[in-house]
Amino acid sequence: MRESWDGSLLVRPRLRMDLEKRRKVKQMKSLLALLLAGTDTSAVTLEWAMSNLLNHPDVLKKARAELDSQVGKKNLLEELDVSKLHCLQSIISETLRLYPAAPLLLPHMSSDDCTVGGYNVPRNTMLLVNTWAIHRDPKVWDDATNCKPERFECGEADLHKLMPFGLGRRACPGAGLAQRIVRLALGSLIQCFEWKRVGEEEVDMTEGNGVTMPKAVALEVMCKARPIMNNLLSECVNSV
Ligand code: HEM
């Protein structure tokens, strides 16, 4: 680099290309981070939610009745309907409580000496938060290990104890989008299909290993289209 007559820096073409390349790599990395952080977490949450519903057919029935009465049997739910769907939201909250997609959040580093829960944490210490354990702590939750979506139906009382997206400044920036995606996807699946377990036995809820918490055994399930599918498909055909 050399200084031009007016004092600004003239960047040599080769250096400019390097800067350009580095900027592109940075953009690609950010896009990749969004894809990785956003897709698997939402997909895994949807699979756990469906598994919960199949093991609790009464809750599935209640969610379907809510969708039929609040949205109707002919229209697919839209974002505006969501505020009326308390049962659907409770199922998602209970799924995120029992099966948080990022059970240890992301590693955090203390930038200064601090105290967390009575423990002295020196500067530059890696801190992992076990959300999975906190979400199942019987001192925090009634009947902690059982799936009871109705615990979230009586208002906000228990919601503040949930932290599947982390808390504070480094909390998940995609939390709002994730809630919307999962709500719309799960709601549409319930609206459009009848769901049944493959056999008599309950869906295996064992957790597998991974950065996001997958099911050890992938969900297999039977489904049958509901009448609303006729409307939706004929609308699609007519609009082509
Ligand atoms: C059910 C779905 C999701 C769950 C459970 C989830 C959960 C989390 C958690 C626990 C963290 C770490 C927070 C912390 O350490 O305190 C995180 C970070 C992050 N999430 Fe999500 N997430 C989900 C969906 C999404 C979506 C849809 C996007 C964007 C499209 C997204 C983008 C990110 C990004 C970029 C970070 C890193 C933030 C940072 O480093 O400061 N996530 N997420």
mmCIF file of C-alpha atoms and ligand atoms in Angstrom:
data_model
loop_
_atom_site.group_PDB
_atom_site.id
_atom_site.type_symbol
_atom_site.label_atom_id
_atom_site.label_comp_id
_atom_site.label_asym_id
_atom_site.label_seq_id
_atom_site.Cartn_x
_atom_site.Cartn_y
_atom_site.Cartn_z
ATOM 1 C CA MET A 1 0.000 0.000 0.000
ATOM 2 C CA ARG A 2 1.242 3.547 -0.572
ATOM 3 C CA GLU A 3 -0.103 6.926 0.325
ATOM 4 C CA SER A 4 -1.662 8.985 -2.494
ATOM 5 C CA TRP A 5 -1.271 12.742 -2.902
ATOM 6 C CA ASP A 6 -4.417 13.484 -0.823
ATOM 7 C CA GLY A 7 -3.356 11.216 2.047
ATOM 8 C CA SER A 8 -5.801 8.357 1.337
ATOM 9 C CA LEU A 9 -4.452 4.851 0.989
ATOM 10 C CA LEU A 10 -4.181 3.401 -2.478
ATOM 11 C CA VAL A 11 -4.800 -0.314 -2.239
ATOM 12 C CA ARG A 12 -2.814 -2.361 -4.748
ATOM 13 C CA PRO A 13 -5.107 -4.452 -7.037
ATOM 14 C CA ARG A 14 -3.753 -7.764 -5.686
ATOM 15 C CA LEU A 15 -4.346 -6.707 -2.079
ATOM 16 C CA ARG A 16 -7.819 -5.475 -3.013
ATOM 17 C CA MET A 17 -8.590 -8.905 -4.488
ATOM 18 C CA ASP A 18 -7.394 -10.561 -1.258
ATOM 19 C CA LEU A 19 -9.664 -8.327 0.811
ATOM 20 C CA GLU A 20 -12.559 -9.068 -1.540
ATOM 21 C CA LYS A 21 -11.893 -12.806 -1.250
ATOM 22 C CA ARG A 22 -11.693 -12.651 2.542
ATOM 23 C CA ARG A 23 -14.985 -10.739 2.702
ATOM 24 C CA LYS A 24 -16.660 -13.392 0.520
ATOM 25 C CA VAL A 25 -15.302 -16.233 2.689
ATOM 26 C CA LYS A 26 -16.638 -14.419 5.770
ATOM 27 C CA GLN A 27 -20.067 -14.048 4.137
ATOM 28 C CA MET A 28 -20.089 -17.734 3.168
ATOM 29 C CA LYS A 29 -19.157 -18.696 6.744
ATOM 30 C CA SER A 30 -22.022 -16.582 8.138
ATOM 31 C CA LEU A 31 -24.479 -18.158 5.694
ATOM 32 C CA LEU A 32 -23.219 -21.635 6.581
ATOM 33 C CA ALA A 33 -23.551 -20.847 10.321
ATOM 34 C CA LEU A 34 -27.164 -19.723 9.780
ATOM 35 C CA LEU A 35 -27.935 -22.852 7.757
ATOM 36 C CA LEU A 36 -26.334 -25.199 10.285
ATOM 37 C CA ALA A 37 -27.799 -23.423 13.324
ATOM 38 C CA GLY A 38 -31.245 -23.035 11.788
ATOM 39 C CA THR A 39 -32.092 -26.208 9.907
ATOM 40 C CA ASP A 40 -31.130 -29.189 12.053
ATOM 41 C CA THR A 41 -32.344 -27.612 15.319
ATOM 42 C CA SER A 42 -35.819 -26.948 13.880
ATOM 43 C CA ALA A 43 -36.036 -30.374 12.167
ATOM 44 C CA VAL A 44 -34.982 -32.234 15.327
ATOM 45 C CA THR A 45 -37.538 -30.268 17.408
ATOM 46 C CA LEU A 46 -40.290 -31.167 14.943
ATOM 47 C CA GLU A 47 -39.400 -34.870 15.134
ATOM 48 C CA TRP A 48 -39.428 -34.825 18.971
ATOM 49 C CA ALA A 49 -42.766 -32.959 18.958
ATOM 50 C CA MET A 50 -44.376 -35.527 16.620
ATOM 51 C CA SER A 51 -42.976 -38.372 18.742
ATOM 52 C CA ASN A 52 -44.461 -36.797 21.885
ATOM 53 C CA LEU A 53 -47.839 -36.482 20.183
ATOM 54 C CA LEU A 54 -47.828 -40.108 19.027
ATOM 55 C CA ASN A 55 -47.181 -41.226 22.604
ATOM 56 C CA HIS A 56 -49.988 -38.944 23.849
ATOM 57 C CA PRO A 57 -52.880 -39.468 21.382
ATOM 58 C CA ASP A 58 -55.237 -37.510 23.668
ATOM 59 C CA VAL A 59 -53.043 -34.405 23.257
ATOM 60 C CA LEU A 60 -52.899 -34.956 19.486
ATOM 61 C CA LYS A 61 -56.698 -35.157 19.414
ATOM 62 C CA LYS A 62 -56.971 -31.948 21.442
ATOM 63 C CA ALA A 63 -54.547 -30.098 19.131
ATOM 64 C CA ARG A 64 -56.467 -31.275 16.045
ATOM 65 C CA ALA A 65 -59.800 -30.172 17.561
ATOM 66 C CA GLU A 66 -58.265 -26.762 18.357
ATOM 67 C CA LEU A 67 -57.030 -26.351 14.771
ATOM 68 C CA ASP A 68 -60.393 -27.444 13.343
ATOM 69 C CA SER A 69 -62.321 -25.002 15.528
ATOM 70 C CA GLN A 70 -59.943 -22.013 15.341
ATOM 71 C CA VAL A 71 -58.712 -22.296 11.734
ATOM 72 C CA GLY A 72 -61.415 -24.407 10.099
ATOM 73 C CA LYS A 73 -61.396 -27.666 8.189
ATOM 74 C CA LYS A 74 -60.803 -26.084 4.780
ATOM 75 C CA ASN A 75 -57.979 -23.591 5.274
ATOM 76 C CA LEU A 76 -54.378 -24.249 6.146
ATOM 77 C CA LEU A 77 -53.238 -22.336 9.239
ATOM 78 C CA GLU A 78 -51.414 -19.050 8.757
ATOM 79 C CA GLU A 79 -49.219 -16.943 10.999
ATOM 80 C CA LEU A 80 -52.170 -14.808 12.110
ATOM 81 C CA ASP A 81 -53.942 -17.899 13.517
ATOM 82 C CA VAL A 82 -51.084 -18.800 15.802
ATOM 83 C CA SER A 83 -52.073 -16.590 18.758
ATOM 84 C CA LYS A 84 -55.333 -18.590 19.053
ATOM 85 C CA LEU A 85 -53.581 -21.970 19.138
ATOM 86 C CA HIS A 86 -52.658 -22.377 22.803
ATOM 87 C CA CYS A 87 -52.594 -26.178 22.742
ATOM 88 C CA LEU A 88 -50.220 -26.241 19.755
ATOM 89 C CA GLN A 89 -47.887 -23.737 21.423
ATOM 90 C CA SER A 90 -47.915 -25.721 24.680
ATOM 91 C CA ILE A 91 -46.889 -28.889 22.840
ATOM 92 C CA ILE A 92 -43.935 -27.050 21.319
ATOM 93 C CA SER A 93 -42.909 -25.505 24.661
ATOM 94 C CA GLU A 94 -43.091 -28.902 26.387
ATOM 95 C CA THR A 95 -41.043 -30.467 23.564
ATOM 96 C CA LEU A 96 -38.385 -27.743 23.882
ATOM 97 C CA ARG A 97 -38.341 -28.322 27.654
ATOM 98 C CA LEU A 98 -37.829 -32.086 27.549
ATOM 99 C CA TYR A 99 -35.797 -32.273 24.335
ATOM 100 C CA PRO A 100 -33.916 -28.988 23.829
ATOM 101 C CA ALA A 101 -32.179 -29.192 20.434
ATOM 102 C CA ALA A 102 -29.001 -27.688 21.911
ATOM 103 C CA PRO A 103 -28.904 -29.358 25.358
ATOM 104 C CA LEU A 104 -25.630 -27.658 26.388
ATOM 105 C CA LEU A 105 -26.362 -24.385 24.542
ATOM 106 C CA LEU A 106 -23.098 -23.160 22.940
ATOM 107 C CA PRO A 107 -19.874 -22.918 24.964
ATOM 108 C CA HIS A 108 -19.566 -19.524 26.706
ATOM 109 C CA MET A 109 -16.343 -17.907 27.973
ATOM 110 C CA SER A 110 -16.195 -15.615 31.014
ATOM 111 C CA SER A 111 -14.626 -12.310 29.957
ATOM 112 C CA ASP A 112 -14.000 -11.429 33.631
ATOM 113 C CA ASP A 113 -13.926 -13.080 37.060
ATOM 114 C CA CYS A 114 -17.544 -13.683 38.072
ATOM 115 C CA THR A 115 -19.842 -15.755 40.277
ATOM 116 C CA VAL A 116 -22.415 -18.088 38.762
ATOM 117 C CA GLY A 117 -24.867 -19.864 41.056
ATOM 118 C CA GLY A 118 -22.501 -19.368 44.014
ATOM 119 C CA TYR A 119 -19.437 -20.710 42.168
ATOM 120 C CA ASN A 120 -16.461 -18.455 41.523
ATOM 121 C CA VAL A 121 -15.608 -18.549 37.845
ATOM 122 C CA PRO A 122 -12.193 -17.102 36.894
ATOM 123 C CA ARG A 123 -11.694 -15.048 33.743
ATOM 124 C CA ASN A 124 -11.346 -17.027 30.463
ATOM 125 C CA THR A 125 -13.128 -20.137 31.749
ATOM 126 C CA MET A 126 -15.310 -22.104 29.360
ATOM 127 C CA LEU A 127 -18.802 -22.406 30.777
ATOM 128 C CA LEU A 128 -21.273 -25.031 29.559
ATOM 129 C CA VAL A 129 -24.912 -24.660 30.621
ATOM 130 C CA ASN A 130 -26.749 -27.973 30.943
ATOM 131 C CA THR A 131 -30.202 -26.816 29.864
ATOM 132 C CA TRP A 132 -31.365 -30.405 29.535
ATOM 133 C CA ALA A 133 -30.751 -31.017 33.262
ATOM 134 C CA ILE A 134 -32.246 -27.654 34.321
ATOM 135 C CA HIS A 135 -35.370 -28.396 32.256
ATOM 136 C CA ARG A 136 -35.796 -31.716 34.104
ATOM 137 C CA ASP A 137 -34.945 -30.500 37.597
ATOM 138 C CA PRO A 138 -37.742 -31.585 39.983
ATOM 139 C CA LYS A 139 -36.922 -28.555 42.174
ATOM 140 C CA VAL A 140 -37.909 -26.322 39.260
ATOM 141 C CA TRP A 141 -40.735 -28.280 37.580
ATOM 142 C CA ASP A 142 -43.687 -30.326 38.845
ATOM 143 C CA ASP A 143 -43.619 -33.869 37.522
ATOM 144 C CA ALA A 144 -40.414 -32.846 35.737
ATOM 145 C CA THR A 145 -39.728 -35.862 33.526
ATOM 146 C CA ASN A 146 -43.269 -36.371 32.273
ATOM 147 C CA CYS A 147 -44.595 -34.827 29.081
ATOM 148 C CA LYS A 148 -47.458 -32.553 30.216
ATOM 149 C CA PRO A 149 -48.043 -29.753 27.674
ATOM 150 C CA GLU A 150 -50.980 -28.487 29.763
ATOM 151 C CA ARG A 151 -48.447 -27.061 32.278
ATOM 152 C CA PHE A 152 -47.948 -24.203 29.781
ATOM 153 C CA GLU A 153 -51.623 -23.629 29.121
ATOM 154 C CA CYS A 154 -52.303 -21.533 32.225
ATOM 155 C CA GLY A 155 -50.562 -18.408 30.940
ATOM 156 C CA GLU A 156 -46.927 -17.350 31.179
ATOM 157 C CA ALA A 157 -46.278 -18.834 34.656
ATOM 158 C CA ASP A 158 -43.824 -21.549 33.619
ATOM 159 C CA LEU A 159 -42.551 -20.004 30.379
ATOM 160 C CA HIS A 160 -39.867 -17.847 32.049
ATOM 161 C CA LYS A 161 -38.154 -21.029 33.290
ATOM 162 C CA LEU A 162 -37.658 -22.307 29.741
ATOM 163 C CA MET A 163 -34.347 -21.565 28.040
ATOM 164 C CA PRO A 164 -33.992 -23.781 24.938
ATOM 165 C CA PHE A 165 -32.664 -20.749 23.022
ATOM 166 C CA GLY A 166 -30.267 -19.610 25.771
ATOM 167 C CA LEU A 167 -30.616 -16.287 27.566
ATOM 168 C CA GLY A 168 -29.118 -12.834 27.349
ATOM 169 C CA ARG A 169 -27.041 -11.178 24.670
ATOM 170 C CA ARG A 170 -25.757 -14.400 23.081
ATOM 171 C CA ALA A 171 -29.152 -16.121 23.030
ATOM 172 C CA CYS A 172 -30.270 -17.622 19.718
ATOM 173 C CA PRO A 173 -30.968 -14.802 17.243
ATOM 174 C CA GLY A 174 -33.242 -17.168 15.290
ATOM 175 C CA ALA A 175 -35.580 -17.974 18.220
ATOM 176 C CA GLY A 176 -38.566 -16.057 16.800
ATOM 177 C CA LEU A 177 -38.116 -17.565 13.346
ATOM 178 C CA ALA A 178 -37.642 -21.060 14.814
ATOM 179 C CA GLN A 179 -40.853 -20.805 16.883
ATOM 180 C CA ARG A 180 -42.762 -19.698 13.777
ATOM 181 C CA ILE A 181 -41.320 -22.452 11.537
ATOM 182 C CA VAL A 182 -42.007 -25.219 14.065
ATOM 183 C CA ARG A 183 -45.530 -23.931 14.845
ATOM 184 C CA LEU A 184 -46.532 -23.689 11.172
ATOM 185 C CA ALA A 185 -44.943 -27.031 10.238
ATOM 186 C CA LEU A 186 -46.357 -28.980 13.198
ATOM 187 C CA GLY A 187 -49.770 -27.311 12.854
ATOM 188 C CA SER A 188 -49.929 -28.158 9.125
ATOM 189 C CA LEU A 189 -48.926 -31.781 9.776
ATOM 190 C CA ILE A 190 -51.718 -32.129 12.356
ATOM 191 C CA GLN A 191 -54.259 -30.392 10.116
ATOM 192 C CA CYS A 192 -53.486 -32.362 6.969
ATOM 193 C CA PHE A 193 -52.942 -35.927 8.201
ATOM 194 C CA GLU A 194 -54.218 -38.530 10.660
ATOM 195 C CA TRP A 195 -51.188 -39.949 12.503
ATOM 196 C CA LYS A 196 -50.764 -43.396 14.033
ATOM 197 C CA ARG A 197 -47.909 -45.363 15.572
ATOM 198 C CA VAL A 198 -46.563 -48.238 13.442
ATOM 199 C CA GLY A 199 -47.218 -50.793 16.198
ATOM 200 C CA GLU A 200 -48.817 -50.962 19.633
ATOM 201 C CA GLU A 201 -45.611 -50.067 21.473
ATOM 202 C CA GLU A 202 -44.787 -46.443 22.331
ATOM 203 C CA VAL A 203 -42.373 -44.435 20.202
ATOM 204 C CA ASP A 204 -38.828 -44.883 21.553
ATOM 205 C CA MET A 205 -37.799 -41.558 23.128
ATOM 206 C CA THR A 206 -34.122 -42.432 23.731
ATOM 207 C CA GLU A 207 -31.771 -39.552 22.976
ATOM 208 C CA GLY A 208 -28.899 -40.070 20.559
ATOM 209 C CA ASN A 209 -25.540 -38.293 20.345
ATOM 210 C CA GLY A 210 -24.851 -35.201 18.321
ATOM 211 C CA VAL A 211 -24.303 -31.463 18.520
ATOM 212 C CA THR A 212 -28.060 -31.057 18.246
ATOM 213 C CA MET A 213 -29.877 -33.760 20.215
ATOM 214 C CA PRO A 214 -31.286 -36.312 17.728
ATOM 215 C CA LYS A 215 -33.550 -39.269 18.465
ATOM 216 C CA ALA A 216 -31.512 -42.470 18.862
ATOM 217 C CA VAL A 217 -34.102 -44.248 16.714
ATOM 218 C CA ALA A 218 -35.550 -42.187 13.858
ATOM 219 C CA LEU A 219 -39.330 -41.738 14.016
ATOM 220 C CA GLU A 220 -41.371 -44.087 11.830
ATOM 221 C CA VAL A 221 -45.078 -43.418 11.642
ATOM 222 C CA MET A 222 -48.207 -44.065 9.575
ATOM 223 C CA CYS A 223 -50.261 -41.237 8.145
ATOM 224 C CA LYS A 224 -53.516 -40.827 6.221
ATOM 225 C CA ALA A 225 -54.538 -37.649 4.391
ATOM 226 C CA ARG A 226 -57.464 -35.704 5.928
ATOM 227 C CA PRO A 227 -60.194 -34.152 3.691
ATOM 228 C CA ILE A 228 -58.492 -30.723 3.843
ATOM 229 C CA MET A 229 -55.815 -32.197 1.550
ATOM 230 C CA ASN A 230 -58.394 -32.493 -1.280
ATOM 231 C CA ASN A 231 -59.032 -28.744 -1.067
ATOM 232 C CA LEU A 232 -55.361 -27.871 -0.915
ATOM 233 C CA LEU A 233 -54.412 -30.159 -3.806
ATOM 234 C CA SER A 234 -57.271 -28.967 -6.026
ATOM 235 C CA GLU A 235 -56.291 -25.344 -5.242
ATOM 236 C CA CYS A 236 -52.729 -26.176 -6.332
ATOM 237 C CA VAL A 237 -53.907 -27.863 -9.541
ATOM 238 C CA ASN A 238 -56.248 -24.943 -10.380
ATOM 239 C CA SER A 239 -53.522 -22.374 -9.859
ATOM 240 C CA VAL A 240 -51.114 -24.100 -12.324
HETATM 241 C C1 HEM B 1 -35.794 -24.999 17.457
HETATM 242 C C2 HEM B 1 -34.862 -24.343 16.835
HETATM 243 C C3 HEM B 1 -33.640 -23.710 17.473
HETATM 244 C C4 HEM B 1 -33.083 -23.916 18.719
HETATM 245 C C5 HEM B 1 -33.565 -24.850 19.819
HETATM 246 C C6 HEM B 1 -31.910 -23.051 18.812
HETATM 247 C C7 HEM B 1 -31.093 -22.958 19.920
HETATM 248 C C8 HEM B 1 -29.948 -22.192 19.982
HETATM 249 C C9 HEM B 1 -29.090 -22.103 21.135
HETATM 250 C C10 HEM B 1 -29.321 -22.814 22.459
HETATM 251 C C11 HEM B 1 -28.070 -21.282 20.821
HETATM 252 C C12 HEM B 1 -26.898 -20.889 21.741
HETATM 253 C C13 HEM B 1 -27.325 -19.817 22.717
HETATM 254 C C14 HEM B 1 -26.381 -19.683 23.879
HETATM 255 O O1 HEM B 1 -25.337 -20.320 23.885
HETATM 256 O O2 HEM B 1 -26.697 -18.955 24.818
HETATM 257 C C15 HEM B 1 -28.250 -20.852 19.453
HETATM 258 C C16 HEM B 1 -27.394 -20.008 18.763
HETATM 259 C C17 HEM B 1 -27.597 -19.591 17.479
HETATM 260 N N1 HEM B 1 -28.717 -19.838 16.700
HETATM 261 FE FE1 HEM B 1 -30.291 -20.988 17.197
HETATM 262 N N2 HEM B 1 -31.779 -22.363 17.631
HETATM 263 C C18 HEM B 1 -32.802 -22.715 16.794
HETATM 264 C C19 HEM B 1 -33.059 -22.220 15.527
HETATM 265 C C20 HEM B 1 -32.296 -21.262 14.900
HETATM 266 C C21 HEM B 1 -32.637 -20.636 13.617
HETATM 267 C C22 HEM B 1 -33.903 -20.924 12.789
HETATM 268 C C23 HEM B 1 -31.601 -19.782 13.323
HETATM 269 C C24 HEM B 1 -31.408 -18.871 12.140
HETATM 270 C C25 HEM B 1 -31.873 -19.049 10.947
HETATM 271 C C26 HEM B 1 -30.624 -19.872 14.391
HETATM 272 C C27 HEM B 1 -29.433 -19.178 14.425
HETATM 273 C C28 HEM B 1 -28.533 -19.211 15.473
HETATM 274 C C29 HEM B 1 -27.225 -18.544 15.460
HETATM 275 C C30 HEM B 1 -26.619 -17.738 14.307
HETATM 276 C C31 HEM B 1 -26.642 -18.784 16.722
HETATM 277 C C32 HEM B 1 -25.284 -18.304 17.224
HETATM 278 C C33 HEM B 1 -25.448 -16.978 17.966
HETATM 279 C C34 HEM B 1 -24.145 -16.459 18.557
HETATM 280 O O3 HEM B 1 -23.111 -17.080 18.394
HETATM 281 O O4 HEM B 1 -24.195 -15.431 19.223
HETATM 282 N N3 HEM B 1 -31.097 -20.763 15.331
HETATM 283 N N4 HEM B 1 -29.429 -21.403 18.968
#
